[in-house]
Coordinates of C-alpha atoms and ligand atoms in Angstrom, one line a residue:
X118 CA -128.2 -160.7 7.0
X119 CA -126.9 -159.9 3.6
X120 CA -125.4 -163.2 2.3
X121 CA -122.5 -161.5 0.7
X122 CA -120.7 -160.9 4.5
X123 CA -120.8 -165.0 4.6
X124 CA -118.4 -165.1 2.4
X125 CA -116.3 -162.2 2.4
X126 CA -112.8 -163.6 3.2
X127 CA -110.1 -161.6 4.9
X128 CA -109.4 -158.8 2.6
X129 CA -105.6 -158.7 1.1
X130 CA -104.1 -155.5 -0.4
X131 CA -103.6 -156.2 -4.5
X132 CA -100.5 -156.7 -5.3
X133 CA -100.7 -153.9 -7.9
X134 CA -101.1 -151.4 -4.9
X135 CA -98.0 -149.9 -3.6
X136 CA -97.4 -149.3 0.2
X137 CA -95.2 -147.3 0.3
X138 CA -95.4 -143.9 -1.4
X139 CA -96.5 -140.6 0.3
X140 CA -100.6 -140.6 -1.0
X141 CA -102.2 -137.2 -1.5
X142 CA -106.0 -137.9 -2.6
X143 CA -107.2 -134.4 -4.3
X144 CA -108.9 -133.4 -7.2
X145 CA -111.6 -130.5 -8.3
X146 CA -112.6 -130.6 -11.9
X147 CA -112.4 -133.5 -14.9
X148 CA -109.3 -131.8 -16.7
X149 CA -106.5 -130.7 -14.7
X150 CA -103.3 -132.9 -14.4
X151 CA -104.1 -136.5 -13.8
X152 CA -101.5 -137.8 -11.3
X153 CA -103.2 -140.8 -9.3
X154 CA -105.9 -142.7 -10.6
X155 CA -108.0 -146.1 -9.6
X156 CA -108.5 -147.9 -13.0
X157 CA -111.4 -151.1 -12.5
X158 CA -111.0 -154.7 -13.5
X159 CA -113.8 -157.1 -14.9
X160 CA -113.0 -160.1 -12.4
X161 CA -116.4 -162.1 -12.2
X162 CA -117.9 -159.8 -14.6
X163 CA -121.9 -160.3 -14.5
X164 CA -124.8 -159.9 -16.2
X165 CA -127.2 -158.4 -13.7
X166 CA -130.6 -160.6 -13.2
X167 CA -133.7 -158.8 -14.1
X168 CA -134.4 -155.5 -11.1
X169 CA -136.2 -152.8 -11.3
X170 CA -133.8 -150.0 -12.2
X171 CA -131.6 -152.4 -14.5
X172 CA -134.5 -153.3 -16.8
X173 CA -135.4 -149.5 -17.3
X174 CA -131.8 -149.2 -18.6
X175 CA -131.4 -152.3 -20.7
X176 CA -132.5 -150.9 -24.0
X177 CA -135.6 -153.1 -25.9
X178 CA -133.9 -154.1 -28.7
X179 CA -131.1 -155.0 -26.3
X180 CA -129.6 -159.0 -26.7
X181 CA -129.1 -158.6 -22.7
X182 CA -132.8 -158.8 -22.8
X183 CA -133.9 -162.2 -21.0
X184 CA -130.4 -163.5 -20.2
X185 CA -128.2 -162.7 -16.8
X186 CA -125.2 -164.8 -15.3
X187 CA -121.9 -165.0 -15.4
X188 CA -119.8 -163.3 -18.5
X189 CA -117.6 -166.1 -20.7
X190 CA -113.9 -166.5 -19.3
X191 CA -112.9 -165.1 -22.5
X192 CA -114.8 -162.3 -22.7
X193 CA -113.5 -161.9 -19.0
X194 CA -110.2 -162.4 -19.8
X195 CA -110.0 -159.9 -23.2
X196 CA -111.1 -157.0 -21.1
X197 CA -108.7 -157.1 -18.2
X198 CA -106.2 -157.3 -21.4
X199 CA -107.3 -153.9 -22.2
X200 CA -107.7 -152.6 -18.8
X201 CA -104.3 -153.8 -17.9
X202 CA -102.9 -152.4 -20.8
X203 CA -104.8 -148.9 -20.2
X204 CA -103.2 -148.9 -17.0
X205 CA -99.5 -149.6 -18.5
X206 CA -100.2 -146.7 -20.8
X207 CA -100.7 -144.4 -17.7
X208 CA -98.2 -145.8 -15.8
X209 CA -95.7 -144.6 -18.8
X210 CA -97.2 -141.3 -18.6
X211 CA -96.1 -141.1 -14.9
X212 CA -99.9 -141.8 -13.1
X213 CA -99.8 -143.8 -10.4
X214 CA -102.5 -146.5 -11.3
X215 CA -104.2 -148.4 -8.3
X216 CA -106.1 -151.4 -9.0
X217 CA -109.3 -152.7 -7.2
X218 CA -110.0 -156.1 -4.9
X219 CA -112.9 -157.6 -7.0
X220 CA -115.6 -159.5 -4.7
X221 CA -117.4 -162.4 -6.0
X222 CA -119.8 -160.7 -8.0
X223 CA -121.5 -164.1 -8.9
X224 CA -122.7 -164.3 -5.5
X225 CA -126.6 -163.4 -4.7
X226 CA -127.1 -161.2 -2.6
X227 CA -129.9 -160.3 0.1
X228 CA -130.7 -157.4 2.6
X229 CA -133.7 -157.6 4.7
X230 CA -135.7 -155.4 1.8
X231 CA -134.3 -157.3 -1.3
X232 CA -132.8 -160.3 -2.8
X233 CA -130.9 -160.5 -6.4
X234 CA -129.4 -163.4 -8.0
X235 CA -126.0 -162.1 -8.6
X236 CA -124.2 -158.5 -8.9
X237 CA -122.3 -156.7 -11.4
X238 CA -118.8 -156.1 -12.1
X239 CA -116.0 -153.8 -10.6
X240 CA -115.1 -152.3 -13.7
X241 CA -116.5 -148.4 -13.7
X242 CA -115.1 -147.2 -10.4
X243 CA -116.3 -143.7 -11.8
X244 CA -119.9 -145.0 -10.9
X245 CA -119.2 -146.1 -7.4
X246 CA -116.5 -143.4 -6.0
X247 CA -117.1 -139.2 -6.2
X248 CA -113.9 -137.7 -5.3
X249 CA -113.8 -133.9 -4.5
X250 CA -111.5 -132.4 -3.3
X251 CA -109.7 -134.2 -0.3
X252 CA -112.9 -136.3 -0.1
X253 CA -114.2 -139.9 -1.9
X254 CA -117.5 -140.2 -1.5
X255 CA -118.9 -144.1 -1.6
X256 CA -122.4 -143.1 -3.8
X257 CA -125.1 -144.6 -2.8
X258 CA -126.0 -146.6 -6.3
X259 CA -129.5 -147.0 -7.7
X260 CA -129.2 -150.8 -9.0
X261 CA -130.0 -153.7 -6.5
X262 CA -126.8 -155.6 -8.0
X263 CA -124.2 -152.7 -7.6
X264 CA -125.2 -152.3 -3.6
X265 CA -122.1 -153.7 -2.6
X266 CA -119.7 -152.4 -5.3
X267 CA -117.8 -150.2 -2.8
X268 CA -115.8 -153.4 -1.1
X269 CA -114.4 -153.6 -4.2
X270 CA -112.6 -150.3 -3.1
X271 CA -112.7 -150.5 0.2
X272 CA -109.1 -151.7 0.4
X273 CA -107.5 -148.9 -1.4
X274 CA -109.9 -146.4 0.4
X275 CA -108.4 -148.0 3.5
X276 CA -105.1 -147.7 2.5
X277 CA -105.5 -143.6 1.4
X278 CA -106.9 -143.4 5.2
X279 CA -103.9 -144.5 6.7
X280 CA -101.6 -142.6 4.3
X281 CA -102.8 -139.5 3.7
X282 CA -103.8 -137.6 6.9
X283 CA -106.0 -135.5 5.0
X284 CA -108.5 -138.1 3.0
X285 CA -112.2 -137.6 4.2
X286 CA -113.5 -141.5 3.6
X287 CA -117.6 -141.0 3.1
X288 CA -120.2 -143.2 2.3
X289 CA -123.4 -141.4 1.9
X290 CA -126.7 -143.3 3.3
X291 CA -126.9 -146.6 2.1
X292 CA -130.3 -147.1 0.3
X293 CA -132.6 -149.4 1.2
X294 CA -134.1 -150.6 -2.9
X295 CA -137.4 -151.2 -2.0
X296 CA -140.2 -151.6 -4.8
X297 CA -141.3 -148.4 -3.4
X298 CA -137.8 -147.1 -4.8
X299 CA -139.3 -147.5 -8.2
X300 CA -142.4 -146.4 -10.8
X301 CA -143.8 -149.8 -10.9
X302 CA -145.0 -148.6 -14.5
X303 CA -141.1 -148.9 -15.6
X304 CA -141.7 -152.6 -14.6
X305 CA -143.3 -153.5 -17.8
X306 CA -141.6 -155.8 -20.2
X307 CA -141.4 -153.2 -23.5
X308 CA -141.8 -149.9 -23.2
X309 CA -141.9 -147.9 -26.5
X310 CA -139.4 -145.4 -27.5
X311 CA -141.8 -142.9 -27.9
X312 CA -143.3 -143.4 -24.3
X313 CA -140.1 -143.2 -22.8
X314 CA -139.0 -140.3 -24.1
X315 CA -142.4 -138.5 -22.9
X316 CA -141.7 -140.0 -19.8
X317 CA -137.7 -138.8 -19.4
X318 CA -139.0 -134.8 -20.8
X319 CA -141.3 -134.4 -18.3
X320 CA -138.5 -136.1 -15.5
X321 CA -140.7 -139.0 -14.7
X322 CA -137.9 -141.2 -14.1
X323 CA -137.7 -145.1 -12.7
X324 CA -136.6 -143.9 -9.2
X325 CA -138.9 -142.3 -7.0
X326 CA -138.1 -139.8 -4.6
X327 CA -138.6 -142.7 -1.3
X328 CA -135.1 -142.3 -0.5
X329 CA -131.8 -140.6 -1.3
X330 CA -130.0 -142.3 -4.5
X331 CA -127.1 -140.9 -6.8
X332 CA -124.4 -142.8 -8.4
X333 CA -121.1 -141.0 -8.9
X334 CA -121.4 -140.6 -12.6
X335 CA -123.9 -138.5 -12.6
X336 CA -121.9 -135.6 -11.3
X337 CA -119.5 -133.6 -13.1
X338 CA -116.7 -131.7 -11.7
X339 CA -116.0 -127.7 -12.2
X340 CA -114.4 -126.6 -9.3
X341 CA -116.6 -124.8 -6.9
X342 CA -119.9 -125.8 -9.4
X343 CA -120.9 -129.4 -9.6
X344 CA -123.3 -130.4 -12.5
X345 CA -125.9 -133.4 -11.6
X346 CA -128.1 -135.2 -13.9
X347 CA -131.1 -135.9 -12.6
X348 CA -132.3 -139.1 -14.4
X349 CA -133.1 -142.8 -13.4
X350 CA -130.0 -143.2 -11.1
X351 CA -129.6 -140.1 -9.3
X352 CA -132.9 -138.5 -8.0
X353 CA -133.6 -135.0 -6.4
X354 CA -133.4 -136.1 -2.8
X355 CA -129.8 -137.2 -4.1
X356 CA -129.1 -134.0 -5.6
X357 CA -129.8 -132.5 -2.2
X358 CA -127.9 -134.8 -0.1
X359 CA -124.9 -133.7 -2.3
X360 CA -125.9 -130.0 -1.9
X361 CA -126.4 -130.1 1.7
X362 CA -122.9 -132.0 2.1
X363 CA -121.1 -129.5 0.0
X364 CA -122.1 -126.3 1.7
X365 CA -119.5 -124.0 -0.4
X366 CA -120.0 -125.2 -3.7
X367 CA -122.9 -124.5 -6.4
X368 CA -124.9 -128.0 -7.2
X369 CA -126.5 -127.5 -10.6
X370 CA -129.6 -130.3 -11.3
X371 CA -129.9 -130.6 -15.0
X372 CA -131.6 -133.0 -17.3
X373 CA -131.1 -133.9 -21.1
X374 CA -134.8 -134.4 -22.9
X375 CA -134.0 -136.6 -25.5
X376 CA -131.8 -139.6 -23.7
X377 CA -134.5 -142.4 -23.3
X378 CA -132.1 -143.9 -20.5
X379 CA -130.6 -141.4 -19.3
X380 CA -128.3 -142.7 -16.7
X381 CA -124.4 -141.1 -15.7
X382 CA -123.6 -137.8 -17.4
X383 CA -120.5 -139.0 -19.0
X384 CA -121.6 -139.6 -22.1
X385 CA -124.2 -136.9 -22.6
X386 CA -122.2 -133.9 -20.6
X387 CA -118.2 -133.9 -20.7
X388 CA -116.0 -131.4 -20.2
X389 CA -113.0 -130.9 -22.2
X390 CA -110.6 -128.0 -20.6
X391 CA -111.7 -124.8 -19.0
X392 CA -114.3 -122.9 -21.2
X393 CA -115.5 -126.2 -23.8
X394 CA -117.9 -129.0 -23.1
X395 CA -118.9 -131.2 -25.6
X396 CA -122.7 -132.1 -25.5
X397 CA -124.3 -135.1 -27.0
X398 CA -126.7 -134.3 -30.2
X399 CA -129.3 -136.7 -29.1
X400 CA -129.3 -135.5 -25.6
X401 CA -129.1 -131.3 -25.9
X402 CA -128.6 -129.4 -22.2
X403 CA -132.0 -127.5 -22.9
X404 CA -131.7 -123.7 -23.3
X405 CA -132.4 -122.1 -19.6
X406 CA -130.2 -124.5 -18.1
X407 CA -127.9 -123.4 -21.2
X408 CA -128.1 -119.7 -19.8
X409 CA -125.3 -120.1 -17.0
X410 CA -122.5 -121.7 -19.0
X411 CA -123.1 -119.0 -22.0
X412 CA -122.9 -115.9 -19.2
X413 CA -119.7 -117.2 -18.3
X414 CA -118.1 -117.8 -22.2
X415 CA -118.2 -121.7 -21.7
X416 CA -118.4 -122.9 -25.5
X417 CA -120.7 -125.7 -25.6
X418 CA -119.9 -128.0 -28.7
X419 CA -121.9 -130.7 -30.2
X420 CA -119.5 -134.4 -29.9
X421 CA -118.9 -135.8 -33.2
X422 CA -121.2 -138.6 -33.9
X423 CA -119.9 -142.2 -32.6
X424 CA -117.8 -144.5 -35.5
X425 CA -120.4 -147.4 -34.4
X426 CA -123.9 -148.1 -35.2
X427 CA -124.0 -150.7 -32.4
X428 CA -122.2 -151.0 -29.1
X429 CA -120.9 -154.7 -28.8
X430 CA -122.6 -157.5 -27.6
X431 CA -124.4 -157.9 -24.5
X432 CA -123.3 -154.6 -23.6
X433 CA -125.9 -152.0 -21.8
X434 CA -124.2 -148.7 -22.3
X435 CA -125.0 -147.0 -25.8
X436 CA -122.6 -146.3 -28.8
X437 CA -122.0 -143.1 -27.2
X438 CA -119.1 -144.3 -24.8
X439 CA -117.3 -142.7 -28.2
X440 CA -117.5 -139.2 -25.9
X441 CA -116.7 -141.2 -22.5
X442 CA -113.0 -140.0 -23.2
X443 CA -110.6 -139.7 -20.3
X444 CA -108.6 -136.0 -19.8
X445 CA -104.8 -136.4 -18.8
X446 CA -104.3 -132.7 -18.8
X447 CA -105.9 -129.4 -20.7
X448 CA -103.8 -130.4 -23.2
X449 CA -104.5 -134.4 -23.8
X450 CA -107.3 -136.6 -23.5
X451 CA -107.6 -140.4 -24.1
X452 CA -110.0 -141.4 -26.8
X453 CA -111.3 -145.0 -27.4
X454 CA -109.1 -146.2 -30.0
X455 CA -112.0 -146.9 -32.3
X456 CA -113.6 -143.9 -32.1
X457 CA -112.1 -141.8 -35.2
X458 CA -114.6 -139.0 -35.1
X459 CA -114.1 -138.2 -32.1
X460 CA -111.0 -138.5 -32.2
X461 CA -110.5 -136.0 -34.9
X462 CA -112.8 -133.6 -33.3
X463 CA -110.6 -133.2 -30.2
X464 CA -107.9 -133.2 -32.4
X465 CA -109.4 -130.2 -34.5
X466 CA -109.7 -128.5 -31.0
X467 CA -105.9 -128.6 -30.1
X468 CA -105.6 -131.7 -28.4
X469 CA -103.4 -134.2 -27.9
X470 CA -105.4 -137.2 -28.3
X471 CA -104.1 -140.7 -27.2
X472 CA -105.9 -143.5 -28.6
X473 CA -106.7 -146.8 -25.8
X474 CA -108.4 -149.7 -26.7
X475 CA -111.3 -150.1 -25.1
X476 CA -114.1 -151.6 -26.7
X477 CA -114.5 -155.2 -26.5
X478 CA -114.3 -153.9 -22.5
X479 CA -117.4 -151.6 -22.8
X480 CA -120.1 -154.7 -22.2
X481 CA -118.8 -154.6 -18.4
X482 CA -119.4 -151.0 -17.6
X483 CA -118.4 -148.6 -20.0
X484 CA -115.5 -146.8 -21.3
X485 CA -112.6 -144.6 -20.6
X486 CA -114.3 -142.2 -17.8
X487 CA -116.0 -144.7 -16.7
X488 CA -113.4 -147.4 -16.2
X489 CA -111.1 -145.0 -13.9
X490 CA -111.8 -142.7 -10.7
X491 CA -109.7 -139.6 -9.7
X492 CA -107.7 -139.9 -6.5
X493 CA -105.1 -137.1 -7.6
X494 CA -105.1 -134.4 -9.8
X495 CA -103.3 -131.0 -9.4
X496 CA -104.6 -128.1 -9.0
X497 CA -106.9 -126.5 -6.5
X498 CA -111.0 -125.6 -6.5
X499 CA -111.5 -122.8 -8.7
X500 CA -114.5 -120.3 -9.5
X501 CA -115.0 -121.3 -13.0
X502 CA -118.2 -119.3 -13.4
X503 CA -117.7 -116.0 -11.9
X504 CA -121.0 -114.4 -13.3
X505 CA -123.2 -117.0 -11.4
Ligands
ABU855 N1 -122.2 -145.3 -18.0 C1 -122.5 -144.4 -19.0 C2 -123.6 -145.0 -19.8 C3 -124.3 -143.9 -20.6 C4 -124.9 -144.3 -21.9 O1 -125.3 -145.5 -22.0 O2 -125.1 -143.5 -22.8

């Protein structure tokens, strides 16, 4: 029996969540009118104990190396600051903003295939929930730790269910993490840079292909085409899973040579507005996979380079969360407040950019895209890529 149902508690709705108003959960692509979003918290904010997938991803020169446990209260207490405050922004803009039930994420954890030590945090909803259309898919997460992320959710996802006769609630098959769910040869202590990036080009990745494994973050909406990274937490049996479930749309697998880690598309992969994407530098979509966005006059841009050098401490995302920006509307997009090339790039490009704090947040999951998940935007699922 996995320990955490010991001591799950009765679940209460958060406060932050109203009862009352009509819910509609809907949303197609990563730009059209934001109207209802989840924004996470960093209750019991962790740092995962040493698991297969986690140490492929915590970079070598990384001071995360070697240490797990709980986060500090301050550091705890400085990033719901800024999530709370992201979420008052929003709120002034007219989004609904719906707030999660953290579990203990200091509690270990066992299935009958694996044991960790503790868990992770409930900050990125955008890795745990895939919403598409009038459906949120719980993913089925790669990391030991992050296995029972969704309860986190589960109340709002409960409460959408009663309120909007329309929301499909999915989980897709839970995994069962195995060792066979991972290259033993990513177990080694250092890895050099070199090697991995050898290793990432030719898509030999930490999962395996055992068992079906995506985490939301690797998809990327476009209306009737979804984009999918293929990379250490979403495999190709994942990819398929998400094919197979979405009959009607087109599922595009593509991989970024060049990202040593590469894990979630959001900072790699982002789409701007109808017609731009900006692409990391480091991590180039390669040409053939190129082809299909080009035949359909989607610019692809290079993203400015990030204003950091470093991310912050005992944080496992890299400095590009700069590009992990969060679009309100064609028209405006929410850039880290930090981030001044960025910024000024969007800017450059006709936006409206809002600058959010963000940063001293990042060492719990990531940034801006990360932090939220769609439950609303308007519009409906559009053919963005009419030449095929
Ligand atoms: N969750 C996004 C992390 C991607 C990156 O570290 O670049």
């Amino acid at each position: 029996m996995a320990l955490q149902s010991l001591h799950d508690g009765p679940v209460t709705m958060n406060t932050a969540t109203p009862m009352t108003r009509a819910i509609k959960v809907s949303s197609w692509n990563e730009w059209d009118p934001l109207r209802h979003v989840i924004v996470g918290k960093a209750d019991h904010g962790q740092i995962p104990a040493p698991e297969p997938a986690l140490n492929a991803k915590v970079p070598e020169e990384s001071d995360m190396r070697g240490r797990w446990g709980r986060r500090s209260k301050d550091s705890i207490a400085r990033a719901n600051e800024l999530l709370d405050e992201f979420s008052a922004l929003l709120r002034r803009r007219g989004i609904r903003v719906d707030r999660p039930d953290p579990i203990d994420h200091n509690l270990a954890i066992a299935t009958p295939d694996f044991t960790v030590a503790n868990q992770f945090t409930c900050m990125a909803p955008r890795d745990v929930l895939l919403t598409i259309g009038n459906e949120i898919i719980e993913a089925t997460m790669s990391y030991r730790c992050r296995w029972f992320e969704y309860l986190s959710y589960r109340p709002l996802l409960e409460h959408y269910f009663e309120a909007d006769r329309g929301f499909r609630h999915v989980a897709a098959p839970k995994p069962r993490l195995t060792d066979r769910s991972y290259r033993p040869d990513y177990f080694a202590d250092r890895i050099d840079e070199p090697t991995r990036l050898e290793w990432t080009a030719r898509k030999h990745f930490v999962t395996t292909e055992q068992e079906i494994l995506f985490d939301a973050a690797d998809v990327t909406r476009f209306g009737r085409d979804l984009v999918v990274q293929h990379g250490f937490t979403t495999n190709a049996k994942g990819i398929d899973w998400l094919r197979r479930h979405f009959p009607s749309h087109r599922v595009h697998a593509v991989n970024f040579p060049g990202d040593p880690y590469p894990i979630h598309i959001d900072c790699t992969f982002v789409p701007i507005r109808p017609g731009l994407i900006l692409n990391n530098p480091l991590r180039r979509l390669p040409d053939e996979q190129r082809a299909f966005f080009a035949r359909n006059d989607w610019l692809i841009l290079e993203a400015a380079p990030p204003a950091h050098n470093e991310p912050p401490p005992l944080c496992y995302s890299s400095v590009w969360l700069s590009m992990n920006v969060l679009v309100l509307d064609p028209k405006t997009v929410c850039v880290e407040a930090s981030e001044v090339r960025q910024a000024e790039q969007l800017d450059r490009l006709g936006l409206e950019v809002v600058p959010v704090e963000l940063r001293d947040a990042y060492p719990f999951g990531g940034g801006l895209h990360c932090c939220t998940a769609d439950v609303w935007r308007e519009g409906t699922c559009e053919d963005y890529f009419p030449r095929g």
